[in-house]
Amino acid sequence: MNAVLKLLHHIQVHFNFRVLAGDIGFNVHTVFLNCINELGTDEQIAKWVPLAQNYNIIGTYAQTELGHGTYLRGLETTATFDMSTQEFLINTPKISAMKWWPGDLGRSATHALVLAQLYIKGKNYGMHPFLVQIRSLHDHSPLPGITVGDIGPKMGFAHVDNGYLFLRNIRIPLQNMLSRYSQVLPDGRYVKRGSEKINYFSMILVRVNMIGEVVVGTLTKACMIAIRYSVVRRQSEFKPGAAEAKILDYQTQQGKLLPQLATVYAFHFLCPYLLDYYNLVHHEIKSGNFKSLPELHALTAGMKALVTEYSTAGVEVCRRACGGHGYSMLSGLPSLYSYVLAACTYEGENTVLYLQTARYLVKCLAMGQSGQSLPQSVAYLTSALSRRCQARDKSDFLKTEIYLDAFEHRACRLIRGAASKVQALVHSGLEQYEAWNSTSVELLEASMAHCQYIIVKVFVDTVEKLNSDPGIHISLKRLCHLFALHWIRTNAGSFLHNEYISGNQLDMVTEIYLDLLLLLRKEAVVLVDAFDYTDEQLNSALGSYDGQVYQRLFEWAQKAPENHQVNSAYEKHMKPLFHSALSKL
Ligand SMILES: CCCCCCC/C=C/C(=O)SCCNC(=O)CCNC(=O)[C@H](O)C(C)(C)COP(=O)(O)OP(=O)(O)OC[C@H]1O[C@@H](n2cnc3c(N)ncnc32)[C@H](O)[C@@H]1OP(=O)(O)O
Ligand SMILES: Cc1cc2nc3c(=O)[nH]c(=O)nc-3n(C[C@H](O)[C@H](O)[C@H](O)COP(=O)(O)OP(=O)(O)OC[C@H]3O[C@@H](n4cnc5c(N)ncnc54)[C@H](O)[C@@H]3O)c2cc1C
């Protein structure tokens, strides 16, 4: 029954996110709750999860400090085991150790999962999660030894109270360290089960969830707004003497928006793939099998980086495609942009995560080259590379095997190239870390290429497996083709390298890409409406279903507070100036 309730709760939270456009507060309270579910013992889950689920307590995930967000081994908050009292002392030793950024911390949270370096008898055992009450449940005041507040204005996320937390030797019971995989025994012995990095595990679920619940939905809404607006907005003479054209009839507008629409579908299909794999590995880990954890980390780290980066760029393309009205807050697009932009930084800064994936790819390549079998998502690393793209005619680029081979070849080439450069630099006398840093730009590009190959492959596989209506199927295939060919065109240099794709073949790609734009132009509105966000969820004067853009812009503008306030600047400064001109006019 518990599994069913959990599933129902997840579905309810998912639809709350969807209905409230993801702008609900307490996102990090969910992170707090999930972390207890993943790293807590059954007893800790039984005690804390119902309280959190019923909002009898509000939690935050307090990991980042003023001085460290990325480098977790550098976190300075300490948790020192006091065997005489069977407690941990949680302490902020210096200002750079102050927790800074945790969401829901500034004004809401009563409890925090504080990620701190565990010390037992002077030895550091690394970062562990400690459950610390920070505010009174009676009057919400900070508890003794706690200094907590809001970090102030940010570029977006105004609806989240990101906060700071200073802890002065706060005592918590031994039972408050989440101990499913690592435990401190009353006599001070430390017991670890599974991976060294298991306490990093909860970040994986956040990365998977944020892609599905925050990032893809944001790009979807931006596409819906911009495409609906582009069939309402008429501008300029298309045919001399005829009526002004709908801006979506311009090939350039199609070239801006339809690849974003295809990207929405690609990322939409990626989400279940990632969640299914996460659930599979999480199930294995709970039974003590940690073998797939590195692959899961590498996959989700790279995907979080790539999906947030392309979604952020895509929302901005949609915003700019709406001209001046895209700059109005009433369009809803600037808010979508500042909302999704943060996702490139939180839950792992993108560059750092791409390099985590690169680290795994280089390791797997070495394993493959030494004859070891490779995990499924990287098995292609040891495949024989075809020398040339086999396309003979533009229609060949509508064959998924043709462009999949291009993505596989490119990823392989870039990973092998970066790995051998690191090796060569080491052989030339550089230390491993120097060689790695001197290759990290290429390693990042290799990591991106790997992620792009996986995403295109998941899109192709998903469409092939879908037994949908033939009309829907052809539309999804066209979107898949457009998505892949858009990425080939916008990354052309790395496909043209060593003549894998010739210049002539690239021209074929462009030709078939433009054909697809024309075909998908006819279906664009239906394809974007399919995501079925209501006007309330879109919250956009440009994207409402009835297309009454100008009426809505004017109506909403009239409601702006600026139009209902006394114009103090006039009374104080402008009026005397204007009146002095009266006698002269
Ligand atoms: C639903 C949406 C809600 C959204 C709300 C979210 C609000 C935001 C919350 C936050 O931002 S919480 C804070 C997030 N912070 C981070 O993500 C920190 C990112 N930094 C790191 O993960 C690590 O510091 C690092 C980048 C991995 C570097 O750490 P370290 O120096 O220790 O690593 P390496 O020496 O490179 O060794 C890596 C080693 O560890 C394995 N590993 C790394 N991360 C994980 C992980 N998450 N899970 C499992 N394993 C991990 C990695 O595979 C390497 O293993 P080996 O190669 O050594 O075998
Ligand atoms: C809106 C928002 C919400 C957040 N919510 C939370 C939360 O709830 N809980 C929480 O704990 N944290 C939260 N954070 C903090 C967030 O997790 C960190 O900001 C993030 O992990 C990046 O770390 P940093 O700020 O130290 O950046 P840095 O790592 O200092 O990044 C600065 C630059 O250094 C580069 N860099 C750093 N390390 C390396 C490396 N090894 N190799 C190459 N380049 C490197 C980065 O690529 C980047 O260009 C939030 C942040 C934001 C913006």
XYZ file of C-alpha atoms and ligand atoms in Angstrom:
697
model
C 0.000 0.000 0.000
C 2.903 2.336 0.849
C 4.211 2.128 -2.741
C 0.788 3.063 -4.091
C 0.523 6.036 -1.716
C 4.023 7.143 -2.714
C 3.078 6.919 -6.395
C -0.150 8.854 -5.821
C 1.761 11.490 -3.867
C 4.313 11.777 -6.687
C 1.541 12.127 -9.273
C -0.177 14.754 -7.142
C 3.043 16.747 -6.695
C 3.742 16.415 -10.435
C 0.360 17.840 -11.355
C 0.631 20.541 -8.694
C 3.836 21.569 -10.394
C 2.082 21.535 -13.753
C -1.009 23.386 -12.623
C 0.940 26.001 -10.711
C 3.427 26.328 -13.551
C 6.217 25.012 -11.384
C 6.174 28.262 -9.468
C 5.109 26.679 -6.223
C 7.327 27.353 -3.266
C 8.928 24.640 -1.223
C 10.767 23.044 -4.164
C 13.650 22.386 -1.838
C 11.333 21.021 0.851
C 10.713 18.280 -1.744
C 14.468 17.842 -2.134
C 14.715 17.545 1.673
C 11.961 14.927 1.713
C 13.435 12.907 -1.156
C 16.871 12.952 0.429
C 15.508 11.425 3.636
C 13.738 8.787 1.562
C 16.980 7.952 -0.256
C 19.639 8.213 2.461
C 17.609 7.690 5.641
C 17.136 4.416 7.487
C 13.646 2.944 7.644
C 13.312 4.370 11.174
C 14.389 7.849 10.056
C 11.989 7.671 7.114
C 9.146 6.569 9.377
C 9.826 9.444 11.763
C 10.475 12.376 9.424
C 8.799 11.722 6.056
C 5.151 11.848 7.309
C 5.917 15.127 9.122
C 7.405 16.585 5.941
C 4.667 15.206 3.690
C 2.034 16.848 5.917
C 4.026 20.079 6.105
C 4.194 19.773 9.898
C 7.825 20.639 9.301
C 9.372 22.478 6.338
C 12.806 21.322 5.277
C 15.654 22.629 3.179
C 18.754 21.037 1.677
C 21.654 23.071 3.042
C 24.786 22.019 1.167
C 26.224 25.082 -0.590
C 28.269 27.506 1.465
C 29.456 31.057 0.800
C 32.867 29.660 -0.096
C 31.904 26.410 -1.829
C 29.092 25.149 -4.046
C 30.838 22.896 -6.526
C 33.735 21.453 -4.579
C 31.971 19.317 -2.000
C 35.170 17.980 -0.511
C 35.905 21.624 0.301
C 32.752 22.215 2.371
C 33.742 23.636 5.745
C 30.707 23.046 7.988
C 31.703 20.399 10.529
C 29.796 17.657 12.336
C 31.913 16.384 15.198
C 30.842 13.229 17.016
C 30.755 13.612 20.812
C 30.844 10.061 22.120
C 30.274 11.181 25.730
C 26.858 12.545 24.903
C 26.133 10.470 21.741
C 25.626 13.695 19.816
C 27.023 15.582 16.821
C 28.175 19.180 17.163
C 27.247 21.015 13.974
C 29.366 24.109 13.513
C 30.073 26.928 11.064
C 33.789 27.527 11.768
C 34.162 30.632 9.624
C 32.152 32.969 7.394
C 33.036 31.073 4.195
C 31.402 28.007 5.800
C 28.055 29.777 6.226
C 25.335 27.952 4.316
C 24.261 30.295 1.486
C 21.602 29.718 -1.223
C 19.487 26.837 0.163
C 15.943 27.337 -1.018
C 13.061 27.750 1.475
C 15.654 28.494 4.150
C 15.376 32.280 4.298
C 11.949 32.541 5.910
C 10.220 29.140 5.798
C 12.221 26.105 6.860
C 11.984 24.672 10.363
C 14.515 21.931 9.653
C 17.570 21.613 7.428
C 19.502 18.706 6.034
C 22.913 20.192 6.712
C 25.649 18.640 4.577
C 28.788 18.700 6.730
C 32.189 17.069 7.021
C 31.886 14.261 9.563
C 34.685 14.172 12.169
C 35.176 11.247 14.543
C 38.163 11.388 16.904
C 39.789 14.014 14.697
C 39.431 12.071 11.447
C 37.393 13.508 8.562
C 35.045 10.996 6.923
C 33.734 13.350 4.267
C 30.380 14.971 3.559
C 27.326 13.503 5.303
C 23.716 14.683 5.776
C 22.585 15.803 9.252
C 19.022 16.696 10.157
C 19.046 19.913 12.185
C 16.064 21.820 13.551
C 16.677 25.509 12.914
C 13.421 27.213 13.923
C 10.934 26.735 16.744
C 7.722 24.898 15.856
C 6.022 27.099 18.462
C 6.773 30.598 17.155
C 9.087 30.041 14.138
C 11.927 31.914 15.834
C 15.499 30.754 15.145
C 16.671 28.285 17.791
C 19.622 29.151 20.053
C 22.928 29.186 18.155
C 21.173 29.618 14.824
C 21.461 32.742 12.636
C 19.214 32.474 9.601
C 17.795 34.832 6.995
C 17.160 35.569 3.328
C 20.117 36.202 0.989
C 18.318 39.099 -0.690
C 17.347 39.937 -4.296
C 18.265 37.550 -7.109
C 18.039 37.581 -10.921
C 14.836 35.523 -10.712
C 13.314 32.958 -8.355
C 11.642 35.781 -6.432
C 9.103 33.213 -5.213
C 11.790 31.237 -3.374
C 13.322 32.406 -0.096
C 16.919 31.329 -0.657
C 18.631 31.796 2.668
C 21.749 31.832 4.767
C 22.433 29.744 7.893
C 25.119 30.131 10.540
C 25.354 27.297 13.098
C 27.195 27.731 16.385
C 27.959 24.289 17.856
C 24.420 23.009 17.546
C 23.976 19.662 19.306
C 21.889 16.987 17.551
C 21.385 13.325 18.549
C 23.385 10.523 16.922
C 20.137 9.393 15.248
C 19.988 12.609 13.174
C 22.655 11.610 10.672
C 20.961 9.955 7.694
C 22.441 6.504 8.020
C 21.132 4.109 5.387
C 24.586 3.788 3.808
C 26.929 5.307 6.377
C 26.609 5.033 10.135
C 28.415 6.151 13.291
C 28.143 3.543 16.039
C 27.795 4.609 19.696
C 31.434 3.587 20.281
C 32.568 5.919 17.510
C 33.188 3.261 14.859
C 32.223 4.309 11.311
C 30.396 1.879 9.020
C 30.073 2.579 5.278
C 27.972 0.543 2.872
C 28.493 0.866 -0.878
C 29.979 3.721 -2.846
C 32.318 6.331 -1.430
C 30.051 8.951 -2.984
C 26.705 7.565 -1.901
C 25.998 10.766 0.041
C 26.064 12.573 -3.311
C 23.278 10.270 -4.519
C 20.338 12.539 -3.689
C 21.609 15.133 -6.166
C 21.035 12.621 -8.946
C 17.295 12.435 -8.297
C 17.043 16.219 -8.154
C 18.782 16.457 -11.533
C 16.381 13.927 -13.028
C 13.310 15.557 -11.460
C 14.262 19.117 -12.348
C 14.643 18.202 -16.036
C 11.106 16.816 -16.126
C 9.359 19.126 -13.693
C 11.044 22.477 -14.205
C 13.187 22.735 -17.292
C 11.327 21.013 -20.126
C 8.017 22.549 -19.069
C 9.553 26.008 -19.258
C 10.759 25.520 -22.830
C 7.387 23.982 -23.722
C 5.517 27.035 -22.485
C 7.878 29.395 -24.291
C 7.305 27.486 -27.532
C 3.557 27.507 -27.020
C 3.548 31.274 -26.453
C 5.859 32.116 -29.352
C 4.264 29.780 -31.907
C 0.712 30.820 -31.048
C 1.776 34.468 -31.206
C 3.523 33.847 -34.550
C 0.244 32.804 -36.215
C -1.598 35.788 -34.765
C 1.005 38.479 -35.378
C 0.985 39.811 -38.932
C 3.887 41.990 -40.024
C 5.183 43.295 -43.357
C 4.173 42.487 -46.911
C 5.051 38.935 -47.830
C 3.460 39.015 -51.263
C 3.613 42.515 -52.786
C 0.216 44.143 -52.561
C -1.276 41.351 -50.480
C -2.246 41.438 -46.774
C 0.537 41.423 -44.185
C 1.855 37.938 -43.523
C 1.654 35.875 -40.367
C 5.223 35.984 -39.070
C 5.372 32.187 -38.881
C 5.182 32.194 -42.683
C 8.681 33.654 -42.825
C 11.249 30.874 -43.221
C 13.519 32.599 -40.717
C 10.759 32.577 -38.071
C 10.224 28.878 -38.768
C 13.989 28.391 -38.466
C 13.875 30.009 -35.030
C 10.837 28.306 -33.517
C 10.362 24.880 -35.096
C 13.725 23.471 -33.969
C 12.747 24.582 -30.442
C 9.451 22.726 -30.831
C 11.380 19.635 -31.940
C 13.678 20.073 -28.927
C 10.657 20.128 -26.617
C 9.596 16.742 -27.984
C 13.144 15.374 -27.739
C 13.493 16.428 -24.093
C 9.936 15.328 -23.326
C 10.831 11.788 -24.428
C 14.161 11.911 -22.608
C 12.510 12.386 -19.194
C 10.950 8.906 -18.816
C 14.174 7.365 -20.122
C 16.186 9.049 -17.361
C 13.589 8.400 -14.638
C 13.278 4.726 -15.588
C 17.033 4.311 -15.438
C 17.225 6.179 -12.125
C 14.538 3.910 -10.631
C 16.314 0.804 -11.914
C 19.652 1.802 -10.372
C 18.023 3.053 -7.159
C 16.359 -0.345 -6.803
C 19.729 -2.076 -7.314
C 21.419 0.195 -4.768
C 18.768 -0.483 -2.140
C 19.615 -4.171 -2.510
C 23.324 -3.411 -2.117
C 24.373 -3.406 -5.778
C 26.211 -0.154 -6.542
C 27.739 -1.159 -9.897
C 25.583 1.143 -12.041
C 25.904 4.245 -9.860
C 28.845 5.761 -11.819
C 26.983 5.330 -15.116
C 23.815 6.852 -13.657
C 25.764 9.804 -12.280
C 27.561 10.409 -15.546
C 24.353 10.139 -17.597
C 22.273 12.410 -15.382
C 25.045 14.949 -14.831
C 25.588 15.430 -18.559
C 21.875 15.450 -19.340
C 21.130 18.023 -16.647
C 23.830 20.258 -18.118
C 22.754 19.848 -21.735
C 18.983 20.056 -21.240
C 19.216 23.167 -19.037
C 21.629 24.834 -21.450
C 19.567 24.162 -24.585
C 16.291 24.936 -22.829
C 17.610 28.264 -21.583
C 18.880 29.163 -25.048
C 15.607 27.982 -26.570
C 13.447 30.126 -24.270
C 15.516 33.164 -25.265
C 15.084 32.333 -28.971
C 11.315 32.178 -28.382
C 11.338 35.455 -26.473
C 13.281 37.311 -29.166
C 11.092 35.830 -31.879
C 8.203 37.840 -30.411
C 9.848 41.202 -31.073
C 9.013 44.088 -28.722
C 6.157 42.249 -27.034
C 8.600 39.490 -26.110
C 10.359 42.056 -23.959
C 7.144 42.797 -22.039
C 6.702 40.965 -18.755
C 3.074 40.545 -19.883
C 4.303 38.049 -22.480
C 5.429 35.716 -19.714
C 8.657 35.065 -21.617
C 11.208 37.099 -19.570
C 10.031 35.309 -16.397
C 10.381 31.930 -18.081
C 13.912 32.865 -19.093
C 15.113 34.039 -15.683
C 13.440 30.982 -14.136
C 15.112 28.369 -16.350
C 18.455 30.193 -16.492
C 19.114 29.407 -12.827
C 18.910 25.691 -13.621
C 22.224 25.978 -15.472
C 23.802 26.714 -12.107
C 21.895 25.054 -9.311
C 22.095 21.327 -8.683
C 25.563 21.325 -10.184
C 27.089 24.033 -12.339
C 26.860 22.846 -15.939
C 30.548 22.953 -16.838
C 31.420 20.915 -13.786
C 28.748 18.346 -14.581
C 29.793 18.019 -18.232
C 33.320 17.298 -16.988
C 31.989 14.658 -14.623
C 30.488 12.913 -17.634
C 33.762 13.327 -19.531
C 35.635 11.750 -16.606
C 33.383 8.704 -16.846
C 33.639 8.493 -20.659
C 37.441 8.549 -20.564
C 37.436 5.823 -17.924
C 35.036 3.686 -19.956
C 37.051 4.158 -23.133
C 40.125 2.834 -21.340
C 38.088 -0.107 -20.025
C 36.796 -0.835 -23.535
C 40.240 -0.591 -25.088
C 41.491 -3.125 -22.536
C 38.766 -5.527 -23.634
C 36.342 -5.074 -20.732
C 32.610 -5.014 -21.481
C 31.020 -1.569 -21.226
C 27.744 -0.333 -19.702
C 24.879 0.080 -22.176
C 24.988 3.890 -22.573
C 28.688 3.871 -23.559
C 28.975 0.537 -25.374
C 29.391 2.417 -28.671
C 32.819 3.723 -27.558
C 34.525 0.579 -28.813
C 32.548 0.290 -32.066
C 34.422 0.452 -35.391
C 33.929 3.926 -36.812
C 32.522 4.208 -40.325
C 34.828 6.416 -42.329
C 32.207 8.356 -44.207
C 28.545 9.305 -44.017
C 26.690 6.987 -46.433
C 24.089 9.524 -47.598
C 23.856 9.762 -51.400
C 20.766 11.922 -51.675
C 19.031 14.477 -49.428
C 16.260 11.960 -48.687
C 18.882 9.677 -47.109
C 19.007 12.175 -44.227
C 15.444 11.158 -43.388
C 16.829 7.714 -42.539
C 17.473 7.609 -38.800
C 20.395 5.201 -39.199
C 22.210 7.778 -41.345
C 22.108 10.600 -38.823
C 22.476 8.348 -35.795
C 25.702 7.071 -37.330
C 26.838 10.690 -37.698
C 26.206 11.438 -34.004
C 27.827 8.202 -32.865
C 30.869 8.766 -35.060
C 31.289 12.344 -33.824
C 30.950 11.433 -30.133
C 33.417 8.566 -30.505
C 35.899 10.681 -32.358
C 35.770 13.538 -29.839
C 36.019 11.254 -26.795
C 38.882 9.252 -28.306
C 40.626 12.457 -29.366
C 40.373 14.090 -25.946
C 41.408 10.914 -24.124
C 44.449 10.424 -26.285
C 45.448 14.075 -25.831
C 45.335 13.641 -22.044
C 47.413 10.490 -22.397
C 49.926 12.201 -24.699
C 50.309 15.145 -22.323
C 50.934 12.770 -19.431
C 53.501 10.899 -21.517
C 55.124 14.249 -22.329
C 55.666 14.758 -18.614
C 52.586 16.635 -17.384
C 50.900 15.513 -14.170
C 47.513 13.847 -14.723
C 45.618 16.870 -13.293
C 47.556 19.261 -15.544
C 46.923 17.125 -18.604
C 43.226 16.926 -17.673
C 42.894 20.686 -17.217
C 44.787 21.367 -20.476
C 42.256 19.200 -22.328
C 39.097 20.210 -20.456
C 37.636 22.367 -23.249
C 37.843 19.364 -25.599
C 36.633 17.010 -22.870
C 33.577 19.191 -22.366
C 32.821 19.154 -26.098
C 33.204 15.375 -26.137
C 30.821 15.116 -23.195
C 28.242 17.279 -24.988
C 28.582 15.188 -28.146
C 27.935 12.040 -26.118
C 24.815 13.525 -24.547
C 23.549 14.716 -27.924
C 24.002 11.251 -29.386
C 22.046 9.690 -26.496
C 19.221 12.229 -26.799
C 18.843 11.735 -30.560
C 18.921 7.960 -30.065
C 16.242 8.087 -27.360
C 14.080 10.280 -29.632
C 14.477 7.815 -32.546
C 13.833 4.751 -30.381
C 10.795 6.308 -28.714
C 9.146 7.311 -31.987
C 9.849 3.897 -33.494
C 8.220 2.152 -30.530
C 5.181 4.439 -30.402
C 2.170 2.715 -31.932
C 0.377 5.991 -32.491
C -2.006 7.072 -35.195
C -0.175 7.228 -38.586
C -0.697 10.976 -38.868
C 0.795 11.550 -35.437
C 3.584 9.137 -36.213
C 4.672 11.004 -39.358
C 4.629 14.308 -37.449
C 6.793 12.888 -34.672
C 9.204 11.442 -37.232
C 9.464 14.827 -38.923
C 10.162 16.453 -35.539
C 12.830 13.846 -34.818
C 14.470 14.410 -38.204
C 14.339 18.194 -37.781
C 15.827 17.954 -34.286
C 18.756 15.806 -35.416
C 19.450 17.823 -38.568
C 19.246 21.099 -36.641
C 21.966 19.849 -34.320
C 24.068 18.714 -37.289
C 23.727 22.148 -38.915
C 24.449 24.069 -35.733
C 27.458 21.884 -34.917
C 28.545 21.443 -38.534
C 32.274 21.820 -37.936
C 32.507 18.740 -35.769
C 30.636 16.665 -38.378
C 32.677 17.969 -41.305
C 35.861 17.042 -39.450
C 38.064 14.513 -41.346
C 35.427 14.635 -44.106
C 33.014 12.333 -42.284
C 30.267 14.520 -43.773
C 31.248 16.315 -46.996
C 30.300 19.876 -47.850
C 27.946 18.489 -50.476
C 26.266 16.256 -47.905
C 25.902 19.224 -45.566
C 24.086 21.051 -48.356
C 21.751 18.055 -48.576
C 21.154 18.345 -44.822
C 20.186 22.000 -45.265
C 17.862 21.224 -48.161
C 15.951 18.526 -46.322
C 15.957 20.658 -43.143
C 14.228 23.508 -45.024
C 11.736 21.046 -46.498
C 10.910 19.890 -42.983
C 10.379 23.463 -41.786
C 7.748 23.926 -44.472
C 6.003 20.661 -43.637
C 6.030 21.292 -39.885
C 4.817 24.888 -40.314
C 1.389 23.475 -41.115
C 1.277 21.395 -37.918
C 3.112 23.730 -35.548
C 0.084 25.017 -33.626
C -1.445 21.571 -33.194
C 1.901 20.121 -32.118
C 2.406 22.810 -29.501
C -1.240 22.814 -28.305
C -0.812 19.108 -27.610
C 1.027 19.990 -24.409
C -2.243 21.442 -23.183
C -1.131 24.182 -20.804
C -4.089 26.358 -19.831
C -4.046 30.138 -20.234
C -3.566 30.425 -16.468
C -0.501 28.179 -16.574
C 0.967 30.065 -19.542
C 0.255 33.384 -17.868
C 0.948 35.186 -21.143
C -0.912 37.911 -23.013
C 0.749 36.613 -26.192
C -0.003 32.927 -25.828
C -3.645 32.694 -24.772
C -5.708 30.114 -26.586
C -8.166 32.628 -28.103
C -5.385 34.639 -29.739
C -6.791 37.994 -28.517
C -3.247 39.324 -28.046
C -3.725 43.067 -28.447
C -6.870 43.187 -26.317
C -5.086 41.275 -23.538
C -1.939 43.383 -23.694
C -3.993 46.570 -23.373
C -6.250 45.126 -20.649
C -3.352 43.815 -18.620
C -1.286 46.999 -19.101
C -4.181 49.084 -17.780
C -4.120 46.958 -14.626
C -0.436 47.750 -14.056
C 0.047 49.518 -10.669
C 1.865 52.347 -12.480
C -1.453 53.320 -14.048
C -3.160 53.638 -10.669
C -0.644 55.712 -8.721
C -0.315 59.482 -8.297
C 2.410 60.676 -10.618
C 4.601 62.244 -7.923
C 7.312 63.148 -10.449
C 4.772 65.331 -12.262
C 3.530 67.145 -9.203
C 7.036 67.807 -7.829
C 9.244 68.308 -10.860
C 7.416 68.419 -14.186
C 4.399 70.602 -13.345
C 6.418 73.806 -12.601
C 8.404 73.327 -15.811
C 5.302 72.789 -17.918
C 3.477 75.728 -16.318
C 6.416 78.030 -16.989
C 5.967 77.239 -20.669
C 2.289 78.108 -20.695
C 2.853 81.817 -21.106
C 5.154 81.166 -24.090
C 2.763 78.943 -26.061
C 12.265 19.421 -8.784
C 13.238 20.493 -8.962
C 13.626 21.182 -7.700
C 14.814 22.106 -7.911
C 15.327 22.690 -6.631
C 16.824 22.585 -6.578
C 17.432 23.707 -5.818
C 18.916 23.587 -5.881
C 19.602 22.773 -5.030
C 21.065 22.737 -5.102
O 21.701 23.408 -5.875
S 21.759 21.614 -4.012
C 23.482 21.794 -4.275
C 23.903 21.172 -5.594
N 25.323 21.093 -5.639
C 25.978 20.314 -6.500
O 25.418 19.686 -7.382
C 27.480 20.226 -6.304
C 28.192 19.805 -7.569
N 29.508 19.287 -7.223
C 29.715 17.915 -7.116
O 28.858 17.114 -7.351
C 31.096 17.443 -6.730
O 31.749 18.387 -5.995
C 31.954 17.018 -7.948
C 31.724 17.997 -9.073
C 31.532 15.670 -8.347
C 33.403 17.050 -7.616
O 33.531 16.380 -6.397
P 34.860 15.626 -6.111
O 35.987 16.604 -6.270
O 34.760 14.829 -4.903
O 34.782 14.642 -7.302
P 35.922 13.996 -8.131
O 37.234 14.044 -7.468
O 35.769 14.519 -9.512
O 35.406 12.458 -8.040
C 34.168 12.265 -8.560
C 33.856 10.816 -8.185
O 32.675 10.903 -7.450
C 31.625 10.313 -8.193
N 30.477 11.187 -8.037
C 30.462 12.521 -8.123
N 29.227 12.980 -7.942
C 28.438 11.891 -7.749
C 27.049 11.712 -7.524
N 26.208 12.740 -7.472
N 26.582 10.451 -7.352
C 27.428 9.409 -7.431
N 28.771 9.485 -7.651
C 29.241 10.733 -7.809
C 32.112 10.296 -9.616
O 31.485 9.259 -10.333
C 33.587 10.034 -9.430
O 33.770 8.676 -9.188
P 35.165 8.011 -9.617
O 35.425 8.436 -11.029
O 36.185 8.550 -8.656
O 34.880 6.543 -9.481
C 18.583 29.741 -7.816
C 19.551 28.895 -7.016
C 19.069 27.997 -6.074
C 19.950 27.240 -5.315
N 19.455 26.388 -4.348
C 20.321 25.688 -3.575
C 19.823 24.835 -2.541
O 18.620 24.723 -2.338
N 20.713 24.164 -1.763
C 22.069 24.285 -1.966
O 22.828 23.645 -1.237
N 22.575 25.067 -2.966
C 21.719 25.780 -3.754
N 22.216 26.576 -4.749
C 23.668 26.715 -4.911
C 24.148 25.962 -6.155
O 24.052 24.591 -5.960
C 25.594 26.388 -6.449
O 25.592 27.756 -6.765
C 26.142 25.572 -7.614
O 26.406 24.257 -7.180
C 27.429 26.188 -8.207
O 28.421 26.269 -7.230
P 29.145 27.686 -6.977
O 28.107 28.700 -6.773
O 30.166 27.458 -5.941
O 29.856 28.018 -8.356
P 31.399 27.800 -8.686
O 31.712 26.348 -8.658
O 32.211 28.727 -7.864
O 31.374 28.253 -10.223
C 31.996 29.426 -10.674
C 32.754 29.083 -11.967
O 33.825 28.192 -11.631
C 33.832 27.085 -12.543
N 34.354 25.885 -11.873
C 34.192 25.529 -10.585
N 34.764 24.348 -10.339
C 35.317 23.933 -11.512
C 36.050 22.785 -11.921
N 36.345 21.792 -11.070
N 36.426 22.688 -13.222
C 36.125 23.676 -14.095
N 35.449 24.799 -13.764
C 35.059 24.921 -12.487
C 32.367 26.897 -12.896
O 32.247 26.211 -14.149
C 31.870 28.342 -12.992
O 32.140 28.838 -14.296
C 21.342 27.360 -5.530
C 21.842 28.243 -6.483
C 20.948 29.012 -7.233
C 21.493 29.975 -8.264
